């Protein structure tokens, strides 16, 4: 069964997408060597909430964080914690927002 979204539902989804886009822009401007993935996750959560949205990942099926953050060759969907971001690291950030 295919459920078609209404125009209003599509607009809400677009607003959430714009929050995520601004969040990722903020990450790009604020990520620094020496941060832990946990610190970055807290920054992401604060930003999403400041945008009037809720973190979509946090609590989803028990997930403990706002973002999935992987460093270098880590598998996708790394749980933020004590891992340190180092100079030259390749950092992948995935997050979502609910408007």
Steps between C-alpha positions, in 0.01 A plus 500: 500500500640839402417794724519835324602801707287813505649834400509598868686180595750558219560857621564377855748244364670774297527721811663210688740452210597866514571467875728204427672696222568793733617256767755345267620847395547582870696178549732595214570837661550369855662157480856506633786263558501405867121476531345170589210362302293536818577872518405540136176311561405735784569801276276348231218437747517854637485642148205288388305595811590870451336471158173399668534137391562171677787259430345219294761234582514546878300226665404333172496128580717582801769697311678714761617794289389780269736408216692211355865605481770287340871577473722388212438132420242438773182338386209737438274585794770533766354578841650824637716472807863541600656455155723797426488691173857553385652738247442355154225260611217428258183544704156384388197654673143381450208652689131573468245746631131493579304820444 
